[in-house]
Coordinates of C-alpha atoms in Angstrom, one line a residue:
X1 CA 71.3 -63.2 94.8
X2 CA 72.3 -63.5 98.4
X3 CA 75.5 -61.7 98.8
X4 CA 77.5 -64.6 100.2
X5 CA 76.4 -66.9 97.3
X6 CA 77.6 -64.3 94.8
X7 CA 80.8 -63.7 96.8
X8 CA 81.7 -67.4 96.8
X9 CA 80.8 -67.8 93.1
X10 CA 83.1 -64.8 92.3
X11 CA 85.9 -66.2 94.5
X12 CA 85.8 -69.5 92.6
X13 CA 85.9 -67.6 89.3
X14 CA 88.8 -65.5 90.5
X15 CA 90.7 -68.5 91.9
X16 CA 90.2 -70.5 88.7
X17 CA 90.6 -67.7 86.1
X18 CA 93.7 -69.0 84.4
X19 CA 92.8 -72.7 84.3
X20 CA 89.2 -72.0 83.3
X21 CA 90.2 -69.7 80.6
X22 CA 92.6 -72.2 79.1
X23 CA 89.9 -74.9 79.3
X24 CA 87.3 -72.8 77.6
X25 CA 89.7 -71.8 74.9
X26 CA 90.3 -75.4 74.1
X27 CA 86.7 -76.5 74.0
X28 CA 85.6 -73.4 72.1
X29 CA 88.2 -74.1 69.5
X30 CA 86.8 -77.6 69.2
X31 CA 83.3 -76.3 69.2
X32 CA 84.0 -73.8 66.4
X33 CA 85.5 -76.5 64.3
X34 CA 82.5 -78.7 64.9
X35 CA 80.2 -76.0 63.7
X36 CA 82.2 -75.3 60.6
X37 CA 82.9 -78.9 59.6
X38 CA 79.6 -80.7 60.2
X39 CA 79.2 -84.1 62.0
X40 CA 82.4 -85.3 63.5
X41 CA 82.4 -88.7 61.6
X42 CA 82.3 -86.9 58.2
X43 CA 86.1 -86.2 58.5
X44 CA 87.2 -89.8 59.3
X45 CA 89.1 -91.7 56.6
X46 CA 87.2 -94.2 54.7
X47 CA 88.6 -97.2 56.6
X48 CA 88.0 -95.5 59.9
X49 CA 84.4 -94.7 59.1
X50 CA 83.6 -98.2 57.6
X51 CA 84.7 -99.7 60.9
X52 CA 82.3 -97.2 62.6
X53 CA 79.2 -98.4 60.9
X54 CA 80.0 -102.0 60.0
X55 CA 77.7 -103.4 62.6
X56 CA 74.9 -100.9 62.2
X57 CA 71.4 -102.1 61.3
X58 CA 69.9 -101.5 57.9
X59 CA 68.1 -98.4 59.1
X60 CA 71.1 -96.6 60.7
X61 CA 73.9 -97.6 58.3
X62 CA 73.0 -95.2 55.5
X63 CA 72.8 -92.4 58.1
X64 CA 76.2 -93.3 59.6
X65 CA 77.7 -93.6 56.2
X66 CA 76.3 -90.2 55.2
X67 CA 77.4 -86.9 56.5
X68 CA 74.2 -85.1 57.3
X69 CA 72.9 -86.4 60.6
X70 CA 74.5 -85.7 63.9
X71 CA 75.9 -88.7 65.8
X72 CA 75.0 -89.3 69.4
X73 CA 77.0 -91.4 71.7
X74 CA 75.3 -93.6 74.3
X75 CA 77.6 -94.3 77.2
X76 CA 76.0 -96.8 79.5
X77 CA 76.7 -98.2 82.9
X78 CA 74.2 -101.0 82.6
X79 CA 74.6 -104.2 84.6
X80 CA 71.8 -106.3 86.1
X81 CA 73.4 -106.9 89.4
X82 CA 73.1 -103.2 90.4
X83 CA 69.4 -102.5 90.9
X84 CA 69.7 -98.8 90.0
X85 CA 71.2 -99.7 86.7
X86 CA 69.1 -102.7 85.7
X87 CA 66.5 -100.4 83.9
X88 CA 69.2 -99.3 81.5
X89 CA 69.0 -102.6 79.7
X90 CA 66.3 -101.3 77.5
X91 CA 67.4 -97.7 77.1
X92 CA 69.7 -98.0 74.1
X93 CA 67.0 -99.1 71.6
X94 CA 64.6 -96.5 73.1
X95 CA 67.2 -93.8 72.7
X96 CA 68.3 -94.8 69.3
X97 CA 64.7 -94.7 68.1
X98 CA 64.1 -91.2 69.6
X99 CA 67.4 -89.9 68.2
X100 CA 66.4 -91.3 64.7
X101 CA 63.0 -89.6 64.8
X102 CA 64.7 -86.3 65.8
X103 CA 67.0 -86.5 62.8
X104 CA 70.1 -87.9 64.3
X105 CA 71.8 -91.3 64.6
X106 CA 72.9 -92.9 67.9
X107 CA 75.2 -95.7 68.8
X108 CA 76.3 -97.3 72.1
X109 CA 79.9 -95.9 72.1
X110 CA 81.0 -97.8 75.2
X111 CA 80.2 -99.1 78.6
X112 CA 81.7 -98.2 82.0
X113 CA 82.0 -100.2 85.2
X114 CA 79.3 -99.7 87.9
X115 CA 80.2 -101.0 91.3
X116 CA 77.4 -101.5 93.9
X117 CA 78.7 -100.1 97.2
X118 CA 75.9 -101.9 98.9
X119 CA 77.4 -105.3 97.9
X120 CA 81.0 -104.4 98.6
X121 CA 80.4 -102.6 101.9
X122 CA 82.8 -103.8 104.5
X123 CA 84.7 -106.1 102.0
X124 CA 87.9 -105.8 100.1
X125 CA 86.2 -104.7 96.9
X126 CA 85.1 -101.4 98.7
X127 CA 88.8 -100.4 98.6
X128 CA 88.4 -100.1 94.8
X129 CA 85.1 -98.0 95.0
X130 CA 86.5 -94.5 95.0
X131 CA 89.2 -95.4 92.5
X132 CA 86.5 -96.6 90.2
X133 CA 85.3 -93.0 89.7
X134 CA 88.5 -92.2 87.8
X135 CA 88.4 -95.5 85.9
X136 CA 84.9 -94.6 84.8
X137 CA 86.1 -91.1 83.7
X138 CA 88.8 -92.7 81.6
X139 CA 86.3 -95.3 80.3
X140 CA 84.0 -92.5 79.2
X141 CA 86.9 -90.7 77.5
X142 CA 87.7 -94.0 75.6
X143 CA 84.0 -94.2 74.5
X144 CA 84.0 -90.7 73.2
X145 CA 87.5 -90.8 71.6
X146 CA 86.3 -92.3 68.3
X147 CA 85.5 -89.0 66.7
X148 CA 82.1 -90.3 65.7
X149 CA 80.0 -88.2 67.9
X150 CA 78.3 -84.8 68.3
X151 CA 76.6 -85.2 71.6
X152 CA 76.4 -87.8 74.3
X153 CA 73.7 -89.5 76.5
X154 CA 75.1 -90.6 79.7
X155 CA 73.4 -93.5 81.5
X156 CA 74.4 -93.5 85.2
X157 CA 72.9 -93.2 88.7
X158 CA 75.0 -94.6 91.5
X159 CA 77.8 -93.4 93.7
X160 CA 81.0 -93.1 91.6
X161 CA 79.3 -93.6 88.2
X162 CA 77.8 -90.2 87.8
X163 CA 80.9 -88.3 88.9
X164 CA 83.0 -90.4 86.7
X165 CA 80.8 -89.9 83.6
X166 CA 80.6 -86.2 84.4
X167 CA 84.4 -85.9 84.6
X168 CA 85.0 -87.9 81.4
X169 CA 82.4 -85.9 79.5
X170 CA 84.0 -82.6 80.6
X171 CA 87.2 -83.7 78.8
X172 CA 85.1 -83.5 75.7
X173 CA 83.6 -80.3 76.8
X174 CA 82.6 -79.1 73.3
X175 CA 80.1 -81.9 73.1
X176 CA 76.6 -81.5 74.6
X177 CA 75.8 -84.2 77.2
X178 CA 72.5 -85.2 78.8
X179 CA 72.4 -87.4 81.9
X180 CA 69.5 -89.9 81.6
X181 CA 68.2 -91.1 84.9
X182 CA 66.5 -94.4 85.7
X183 CA 64.6 -93.4 88.9
X184 CA 64.1 -94.9 92.3
X185 CA 62.5 -98.2 93.1
X186 CA 59.1 -98.1 94.8
X187 CA 59.1 -97.7 98.5
X188 CA 59.6 -100.9 100.4
X189 CA 60.3 -101.6 104.1
X190 CA 60.7 -98.4 105.9
X191 CA 64.4 -97.4 106.3
X192 CA 63.9 -97.0 110.0
X193 CA 62.7 -100.6 110.4
X194 CA 65.7 -101.8 108.3
X195 CA 68.2 -99.8 110.4
X196 CA 66.6 -101.1 113.6
X197 CA 66.9 -104.7 112.4
X198 CA 70.6 -104.1 111.5
X199 CA 71.1 -102.9 115.1
X200 CA 69.3 -106.0 116.5
X201 CA 71.5 -108.2 114.4
X202 CA 74.6 -106.5 115.6
X203 CA 73.4 -107.2 119.2
X204 CA 72.7 -110.8 118.3
X205 CA 69.0 -110.5 119.0
X206 CA 67.9 -111.5 115.5
X207 CA 69.5 -114.0 113.1
X208 CA 70.8 -113.9 109.5
X209 CA 67.4 -114.9 108.0
X210 CA 65.5 -112.1 109.8
X211 CA 68.1 -109.6 108.7
X212 CA 68.2 -110.9 105.1
X213 CA 64.4 -110.7 105.0
X214 CA 64.4 -107.0 106.1
X215 CA 67.2 -106.1 103.6
X216 CA 65.3 -107.9 100.8
X217 CA 62.1 -106.0 101.6
X218 CA 64.1 -102.8 101.5
X219 CA 65.9 -103.5 98.3
X220 CA 63.3 -105.3 96.3
X221 CA 63.1 -104.3 92.7
X222 CA 64.8 -102.4 89.8
X223 CA 65.7 -98.8 90.6
X224 CA 67.7 -96.7 92.9
X225 CA 67.8 -97.5 96.6
X226 CA 65.2 -95.1 98.2
X227 CA 67.3 -93.6 101.0
X228 CA 69.0 -90.3 100.3
X229 CA 72.6 -91.5 99.9
X230 CA 75.2 -90.8 97.3
X231 CA 73.1 -92.2 94.3
X232 CA 70.1 -90.1 94.9
X233 CA 72.3 -87.1 95.8
X234 CA 73.9 -87.5 92.4
X235 CA 70.5 -87.4 90.8
X236 CA 69.4 -84.2 92.6
X237 CA 72.6 -82.5 91.7
X238 CA 72.3 -83.4 88.0
X239 CA 68.8 -81.8 88.0
X240 CA 69.8 -78.6 89.8
X241 CA 72.8 -78.3 87.4
X242 CA 70.6 -78.5 84.4
X243 CA 71.9 -81.9 83.1
X244 CA 68.7 -83.8 83.6
X245 CA 65.5 -82.9 81.8
X246 CA 63.3 -81.0 84.3
X247 CA 61.4 -83.2 86.7
X248 CA 62.9 -86.4 85.4
X249 CA 65.1 -87.3 88.4
X250 CA 62.7 -89.3 90.8
X251 CA 60.3 -90.8 88.3
X252 CA 60.1 -94.6 88.9
X253 CA 61.4 -97.1 86.4
X254 CA 59.3 -98.9 83.9
X255 CA 56.4 -96.4 83.9
X256 CA 55.0 -94.6 80.9
X257 CA 56.3 -91.2 82.1
X258 CA 59.7 -92.6 82.6
X259 CA 59.6 -94.1 79.1
X260 CA 58.4 -90.7 77.7
X261 CA 61.2 -88.8 79.5
X262 CA 63.9 -91.2 78.2
X263 CA 62.7 -90.6 74.7
X264 CA 62.6 -86.9 75.2
X265 CA 66.2 -87.0 76.4
X266 CA 67.2 -88.6 73.1
X267 CA 65.4 -86.1 71.0
X268 CA 66.9 -83.2 73.0
X269 CA 70.4 -84.4 72.5
X270 CA 70.0 -83.9 68.7
X271 CA 68.5 -80.4 69.2
X272 CA 71.5 -79.1 71.3
X273 CA 74.4 -80.3 69.0
X274 CA 76.6 -77.7 67.3
X275 CA 74.6 -78.4 64.1
X276 CA 71.4 -77.0 65.5
X277 CA 70.2 -73.7 66.9
X278 CA 70.6 -74.5 70.5
X279 CA 74.2 -75.6 70.9
X280 CA 74.8 -76.4 74.5
X281 CA 78.3 -77.8 75.2
X282 CA 78.7 -79.4 78.6
X283 CA 81.9 -77.5 79.2
X284 CA 80.1 -74.2 78.9
X285 CA 77.1 -75.3 80.9
X286 CA 79.2 -76.5 83.9
X287 CA 80.5 -73.1 85.1
X288 CA 81.1 -71.6 88.5
X289 CA 77.4 -70.8 88.9
X290 CA 76.4 -74.4 88.2
X291 CA 79.0 -75.7 90.7
X292 CA 77.7 -73.3 93.3
X293 CA 74.1 -74.4 92.6
X294 CA 75.2 -78.0 93.1
X295 CA 76.8 -77.2 96.5
X296 CA 73.7 -75.3 97.6
X297 CA 71.4 -78.2 96.7
X298 CA 73.7 -80.6 98.5
X299 CA 73.6 -78.6 101.7
X300 CA 69.9 -77.8 101.5
X301 CA 69.0 -81.5 101.2
X302 CA 71.6 -82.9 103.6
X303 CA 73.1 -84.9 100.8
X304 CA 76.0 -87.3 100.7
X305 CA 79.3 -86.3 102.2
X306 CA 80.9 -88.2 99.3
X307 CA 80.2 -85.0 97.3
X308 CA 82.7 -83.0 99.2
X309 CA 85.1 -85.2 97.3
X310 CA 83.3 -85.6 94.0
X311 CA 82.3 -82.0 93.5
X312 CA 85.8 -80.9 94.0
X313 CA 87.0 -83.3 91.3
X314 CA 84.0 -82.5 89.0
X315 CA 84.8 -78.8 89.1
X316 CA 88.5 -79.5 88.4
X317 CA 87.5 -81.3 85.2
X318 CA 86.0 -78.0 84.0
X319 CA 89.0 -76.0 84.9
X320 CA 87.7 -74.7 88.3
X321 CA 89.1 -75.0 91.8
X322 CA 86.4 -75.7 94.5
X323 CA 87.6 -75.8 98.1
X324 CA 86.2 -77.1 101.4
X325 CA 86.2 -73.5 102.6
X326 CA 83.6 -72.8 99.9
X327 CA 81.4 -75.5 101.3
X328 CA 81.9 -74.2 104.9
X329 CA 80.9 -70.7 104.0
X330 CA 77.9 -71.9 101.9
X331 CA 76.8 -74.1 104.8
X332 CA 76.5 -71.0 107.0
X333 CA 73.8 -69.4 104.8
X334 CA 72.1 -72.4 103.2
X335 CA 69.3 -73.8 105.4
X336 CA 68.4 -77.5 105.8
X337 CA 65.1 -78.0 104.0
X338 CA 64.5 -81.8 103.7
X339 CA 64.1 -84.8 106.0
X340 CA 64.9 -87.8 103.8
X341 CA 66.4 -90.9 105.4
X342 CA 69.1 -91.0 107.0
X343 CA 68.2 -87.4 107.9
X344 CA 64.5 -88.3 108.6
X345 CA 62.1 -91.1 108.0
X346 CA 60.8 -90.3 104.5
X347 CA 62.4 -91.7 101.3
X348 CA 62.9 -90.1 98.0
X349 CA 59.5 -91.1 96.7
X350 CA 57.9 -89.3 99.6
X351 CA 60.2 -86.3 98.8
X352 CA 59.0 -86.3 95.2
X353 CA 55.4 -86.5 96.2
X354 CA 55.8 -83.6 98.6
X355 CA 56.9 -81.4 95.7
X356 CA 60.4 -82.7 95.1
X357 CA 62.9 -81.0 93.1
X358 CA 60.6 -78.5 91.5
X359 CA 59.4 -77.0 94.9
X360 CA 62.9 -77.1 96.2
X361 CA 64.5 -75.4 93.2
X362 CA 61.8 -72.9 93.0
X363 CA 62.1 -71.9 96.6
X364 CA 65.8 -71.6 96.5
X365 CA 65.6 -69.4 93.4
X366 CA 63.1 -67.2 95.0
X367 CA 65.3 -66.7 98.1
X368 CA 68.3 -65.8 96.0
X369 CA 70.2 -69.0 97.0
X370 CA 70.5 -70.4 93.4
X371 CA 71.8 -68.8 90.3
X372 CA 69.0 -68.7 87.8
X373 CA 71.0 -67.3 84.9
X374 CA 72.6 -70.6 83.8
X375 CA 72.6 -72.8 80.8
X376 CA 70.7 -76.1 81.0
X377 CA 70.0 -79.0 78.6
X378 CA 66.4 -77.8 78.5
X379 CA 67.3 -74.3 77.5
X380 CA 68.5 -71.1 79.1
X381 CA 67.6 -70.4 82.7
X382 CA 67.0 -72.6 85.8
X383 CA 63.3 -71.4 86.0
X384 CA 62.5 -74.2 83.6
X385 CA 63.2 -76.6 86.5
X386 CA 60.2 -75.2 88.4
X387 CA 58.2 -77.3 85.9
X388 CA 57.0 -80.9 86.4
X389 CA 56.5 -83.4 83.5
X390 CA 53.3 -85.3 83.0
X391 CA 51.5 -87.2 80.2
X392 CA 48.4 -85.5 78.9
X393 CA 46.6 -87.6 76.2
X394 CA 49.7 -89.6 75.7
X395 CA 51.9 -86.5 75.1
X396 CA 54.7 -85.3 77.4
X397 CA 54.1 -81.8 78.7
X398 CA 55.7 -79.7 81.5
X399 CA 53.7 -77.3 83.7
X400 CA 54.8 -75.0 86.5
X401 CA 54.5 -76.3 90.1
X402 CA 52.9 -73.3 91.8
X403 CA 52.1 -74.7 95.3
X404 CA 54.5 -75.2 98.0
X405 CA 55.4 -78.4 99.8
X406 CA 52.6 -81.0 100.2
X407 CA 54.3 -82.4 103.4
X408 CA 56.2 -80.1 105.7
X409 CA 57.6 -83.0 107.6
X410 CA 59.6 -83.9 104.5
X411 CA 60.2 -80.7 102.6
X412 CA 60.1 -77.2 103.9
X413 CA 60.5 -73.7 102.5
X414 CA 63.6 -71.5 103.2
X415 CA 61.3 -69.4 105.6
X416 CA 60.5 -72.4 107.7
X417 CA 63.7 -74.6 107.6
X418 CA 64.5 -77.7 109.7
X419 CA 67.7 -75.8 110.6
X420 CA 69.2 -72.5 109.7
X421 CA 72.4 -73.9 108.2
X422 CA 73.3 -76.8 105.9
X423 CA 73.4 -80.5 106.6
X424 CA 77.2 -80.7 106.2
X425 CA 79.8 -79.0 108.3
X426 CA 83.6 -78.7 108.0
X427 CA 85.6 -79.2 111.2
X428 CA 89.2 -78.2 111.8
X429 CA 91.9 -78.3 114.5
X430 CA 95.2 -79.9 115.3
X431 CA 94.2 -83.2 113.7
X432 CA 93.6 -81.5 110.4
X433 CA 90.4 -80.8 108.4
X434 CA 87.4 -83.1 108.1
X435 CA 83.8 -83.3 107.0
X436 CA 80.9 -83.9 109.4
X437 CA 77.4 -84.6 108.4
X438 CA 75.1 -83.1 111.0
X439 CA 71.7 -83.3 109.3
X440 CA 71.1 -86.9 110.7
X441 CA 72.7 -86.4 114.2
X442 CA 70.7 -85.4 117.3
X443 CA 71.7 -82.0 118.7
X444 CA 72.8 -83.6 121.9
X445 CA 75.4 -85.7 120.0
X446 CA 77.0 -82.9 118.1
X447 CA 79.7 -82.4 120.8
X448 CA 81.8 -85.1 122.3
X449 CA 84.9 -85.1 124.4
X450 CA 86.2 -88.6 125.2
X451 CA 89.2 -90.9 125.1
X452 CA 90.4 -92.3 121.8
X453 CA 90.0 -95.9 120.8
X454 CA 92.5 -96.4 118.0
X455 CA 92.1 -98.9 115.1
X456 CA 94.1 -99.3 111.9
X457 CA 91.4 -101.6 110.4
X458 CA 87.7 -101.4 110.6
X459 CA 87.5 -105.2 111.3
X460 CA 89.4 -104.7 114.6
X461 CA 86.6 -102.3 115.8
X462 CA 83.9 -104.8 114.8
X463 CA 85.8 -107.5 116.8
X464 CA 86.1 -105.2 119.7
X465 CA 82.3 -104.6 119.7
X466 CA 81.6 -108.3 119.4
X467 CA 83.8 -109.2 122.4
X468 CA 82.3 -106.4 124.6
X469 CA 85.5 -104.3 124.8
X470 CA 83.6 -101.2 123.9
X471 CA 80.7 -101.6 126.3
X472 CA 80.0 -99.1 129.1
X473 CA 82.3 -96.3 128.1
X474 CA 82.4 -93.1 126.1
X475 CA 85.0 -93.0 123.4
X476 CA 86.0 -91.6 120.0
X477 CA 86.8 -94.4 117.5
X478 CA 89.9 -93.3 115.6
X479 CA 90.1 -95.3 112.5
X480 CA 93.2 -94.5 110.4
X481 CA 95.1 -95.6 107.3
X482 CA 91.8 -95.4 105.4
X483 CA 92.6 -92.5 103.2
X484 CA 93.0 -92.5 99.4
X485 CA 96.8 -93.1 99.5
X486 CA 96.5 -95.9 102.1
X487 CA 93.8 -98.3 100.7
X488 CA 91.5 -96.3 98.4
X489 CA 89.4 -94.5 101.1
X490 CA 86.7 -97.2 101.6
X491 CA 83.4 -96.4 103.1
X492 CA 83.1 -97.6 106.7
X493 CA 79.3 -97.9 106.8
X494 CA 79.5 -101.4 108.4
X495 CA 80.5 -99.5 111.6
X496 CA 77.2 -97.6 111.9
X497 CA 75.0 -100.4 113.3
X498 CA 77.3 -101.5 116.2
X499 CA 78.1 -97.9 117.1
X500 CA 74.4 -97.0 116.9
X501 CA 73.7 -99.8 119.3
X502 CA 76.2 -98.2 121.9
X503 CA 74.7 -94.8 121.2
X504 CA 71.3 -96.1 122.0
X505 CA 72.6 -97.6 125.2
X506 CA 73.5 -94.1 126.4
X507 CA 77.2 -94.2 125.6
X508 CA 78.7 -91.2 124.0
X509 CA 80.6 -92.3 120.8
X510 CA 81.9 -90.8 117.7
X511 CA 84.1 -91.6 114.6
X512 CA 87.2 -89.8 113.5
X513 CA 88.7 -91.2 110.3
X514 CA 90.6 -90.4 107.2
X515 CA 88.3 -92.8 105.4
X516 CA 84.7 -92.2 104.2
X517 CA 81.2 -93.1 105.5
X518 CA 78.4 -94.1 103.3
X519 CA 75.9 -91.5 102.1
X520 CA 73.4 -93.5 104.1
X521 CA 75.3 -93.0 107.3
X522 CA 74.3 -90.3 109.7
X523 CA 73.1 -91.3 113.2
X524 CA 76.6 -91.6 114.7
X525 CA 78.6 -88.4 114.9
X526 CA 81.6 -88.5 112.7
X527 CA 84.5 -86.5 111.3
X528 CA 85.5 -88.1 108.1
X529 CA 87.8 -87.5 105.1
X530 CA 90.3 -86.3 107.5
X531 CA 93.2 -84.5 105.7
X532 CA 96.1 -85.0 105.8
X533 CA 95.6 -88.7 106.0
X534 CA 97.7 -91.0 108.2
X535 CA 99.5 -92.5 105.1
X536 CA 100.8 -89.0 104.3
X537 CA 102.1 -88.4 107.8
X538 CA 99.0 -86.6 109.0
X539 CA 98.6 -86.1 112.8
X540 CA 95.9 -88.8 113.1
X541 CA 99.0 -91.2 113.0
X542 CA 100.1 -89.6 116.3
X543 CA 97.0 -90.4 118.2
X544 CA 97.5 -92.9 121.1
X545 CA 94.9 -95.1 122.9
X546 CA 93.4 -93.0 125.7
X547 CA 94.2 -89.6 124.2
X548 CA 91.2 -87.3 124.7
X549 CA 89.6 -86.1 121.4
X550 CA 87.1 -83.3 121.3
X551 CA 84.7 -83.2 118.3
X552 CA 82.3 -80.2 118.1
X553 CA 80.4 -80.4 114.9
X554 CA 78.3 -77.4 115.7
X555 CA 81.3 -75.1 116.2
X556 CA 83.4 -76.8 113.5
X557 CA 86.3 -77.9 115.7
X558 CA 88.3 -81.1 116.0
X559 CA 91.0 -81.2 118.6
X560 CA 93.4 -83.7 120.1
X561 CA 93.8 -82.5 123.6
X562 CA 97.4 -83.3 123.9
X563 CA 100.0 -80.6 124.4
X564 CA 101.8 -79.4 121.3
X565 CA 105.2 -80.3 122.8
X566 CA 104.1 -83.8 123.5
X567 CA 102.9 -84.2 119.9
X568 CA 106.2 -82.9 118.7
X569 CA 108.0 -85.7 120.4
X570 CA 105.8 -88.5 119.0
X571 CA 106.5 -90.6 115.9
X572 CA 103.6 -91.8 113.8
X573 CA 102.3 -95.2 114.7
X574 CA 101.0 -97.8 112.3
X575 CA 101.3 -97.9 108.6
X576 CA 99.3 -98.8 105.5
X577 CA 99.6 -102.2 103.9
X578 CA 102.5 -102.5 101.5
X579 CA 101.9 -103.3 97.8
X580 CA 102.9 -106.9 98.5
X581 CA 100.3 -107.0 101.3
X582 CA 97.5 -105.1 99.5
X583 CA 96.5 -107.9 97.2
X584 CA 93.4 -110.0 96.3
X585 CA 90.1 -109.0 94.9
X586 CA 92.0 -107.3 92.1
X587 CA 93.5 -104.6 94.4
X588 CA 97.0 -105.2 93.2
X589 CA 95.9 -103.7 89.8
X590 CA 95.3 -100.4 91.5
X591 CA 98.7 -99.9 93.2
X592 CA 99.5 -97.0 91.0
X593 CA 96.3 -95.3 92.1
X594 CA 97.6 -95.4 95.8
X595 CA 100.7 -93.6 94.8
X596 CA 98.9 -91.0 92.6
X597 CA 95.8 -90.3 94.7
X598 CA 95.3 -86.7 95.8
X599 CA 94.4 -85.3 99.2
X600 CA 90.7 -85.5 100.1
X601 CA 90.5 -81.7 99.9
X602 CA 91.6 -82.0 96.3
X603 CA 88.9 -84.6 95.4
X604 CA 91.0 -87.7 96.3
X605 CA 91.5 -88.4 92.6
X606 CA 94.4 -88.9 90.2
X607 CA 93.6 -86.0 87.8
X608 CA 94.5 -82.4 88.0
X609 CA 92.6 -79.2 87.1
X610 CA 91.8 -79.0 83.4
X611 CA 93.5 -76.1 81.7
X612 CA 96.4 -76.1 84.2
X613 CA 98.6 -78.4 82.1
X614 CA 102.3 -77.7 81.9
X615 CA 105.5 -79.6 81.1
X616 CA 105.5 -80.5 84.8
X617 CA 102.9 -83.2 84.2
X618 CA 101.8 -85.0 87.4
X619 CA 98.8 -85.8 89.5
X620 CA 97.1 -82.9 91.1
X621 CA 98.3 -80.4 88.5
X622 CA 96.6 -77.1 89.1
X623 CA 95.8 -77.6 92.7
X624 CA 97.8 -75.4 95.1
X625 CA 99.7 -78.5 96.5
X626 CA 100.3 -81.4 94.2
X627 CA 97.9 -84.2 94.9
X628 CA 99.6 -87.5 95.6
X629 CA 102.6 -85.8 97.1
X630 CA 102.9 -87.1 100.6
X631 CA 102.4 -84.8 103.6
X632 CA 106.1 -85.3 104.5
X633 CA 107.5 -85.0 101.0
X634 CA 106.0 -81.5 100.6
X635 CA 107.7 -80.4 103.8
X636 CA 104.6 -79.7 105.7
X637 CA 105.2 -80.1 109.5
X638 CA 103.2 -82.9 111.0
X639 CA 99.9 -81.5 112.3
X640 CA 100.0 -78.5 110.0
X641 CA 97.5 -77.6 107.4
X642 CA 98.7 -78.9 104.0
X643 CA 100.3 -76.2 101.9
X644 CA 98.0 -74.5 99.5
X645 CA 94.8 -75.4 101.2
X646 CA 94.4 -72.0 102.8
X647 CA 91.1 -70.2 102.6

């Protein structure tokens, strides 16, 4: 192992020792009970159990009534509005049949919501998107709470769905869990052409029909969108963490190989229950090594910035504390190895055809950048994920991928990277801490020093662009009151096309925000997830129109170039919408989430660190500073780093 990788892994383990030990003690107690007592449903009362099999078909009802066969929960995020999840319509019967043949019995235990960020982008519904991750986690817990199951098959692909399923499953950490992917749609209109059409529309040079035609040719069939945003980052991370079957991530939907891999996942779920010889509980599988492997893969591929939130929350669910400083140190030693849109012109199908996850994982293992000694759903050791699946005479087989990249414009080895460091940087200064995705930004745009244009609503920026107020000048767009406590931390991807237009005209522009950008964003330099957020009294609320802001994503600095004594005299400007104002599109149902949401550095969620429970129950429990406590309530001076977020 590279020494820095091992040091960071050890640091996470040390930092998390108490909470992780408590979490493991709990799930091991439950695991030992499961081994001793047999299938979970065997210990239900007669009325409870009868309810559990009342609707089963004639083939499964005797098995469910009996106590010999392990039960497998299917938790699905199927809907036919979301293209990535449409293929899941046919998965339950496939999986039930596969589980049955393997000696188990499966049921759909529950469904979870699945929002399409592409549909809600720039609309009020987007303000519910990040909150939906924790709703999905709770929905997963409800599905698994029936004491009927000995393993789970988790059907999810897109942005908040996979992290939510992951967090929920870890609260049943004694149960094995396999994520079952659906795969990307076939390549459509090149992403570069789509992005250019969006810019032309923003300039008024093409109409709605031309834009809709381009969008429809890009998003054209069942399967995941083909750019490398949060959905496909999710999929890559599940494979490198050993929660997908090897090589299953980017196989297209409705193909024979996809069908065979889905069936194999069902069979494997039975084999790894506590009642077989290969017991693989998810809470043991997801350890500090698996978390570091996920961070490395994210950085090496220039994946979605959303995972600087999600991975923190996902680690917390397994009793571990992951920090942005861990990301920052890893980014310094993990090279950028892929060029997938928005970081390049290729899509995930091209990445797969260039060697995909097998070549990437193999090279990172060989160079000591991934932990190989981990548990996976395929068996011990990450070396299994050097193998690619195929059908030989109708049978599913795996074989090692021995060659390197088939296209060095898309996928490169560690010895020949696109850049020496990772695609995501942390930036810090007197405005707080933020995340900057550099993998898709031209080198000449990594540094900007320009006057601030201040907005408290993304719609105001769009109006300013439309009226020409932003033309012919360099500026840093400061968009505040977009954090988790303000309005759910929406993605601001709608701002990319107009700002990209200005960038292409030769203006120097950038974004600084306490909100998020889409995993598909990249061309415009940005410092996002700024913490502390404006709604918690963060110094972004002190920025005035015309103040000079300097963002240096290469050096990792973000500074408001205003004297400290001047800042000390200022009062925050603006404010988030009140509960009475934040209504419509169901937002009023989530008012409690606004009050409970944690800092971005703590994952921006409402849950604490598993294993850190105490009588002092509250959001953010186990983090050094309580999530949800406002910046001012914790006594932190305005402009200072939030307490407990030290390196």
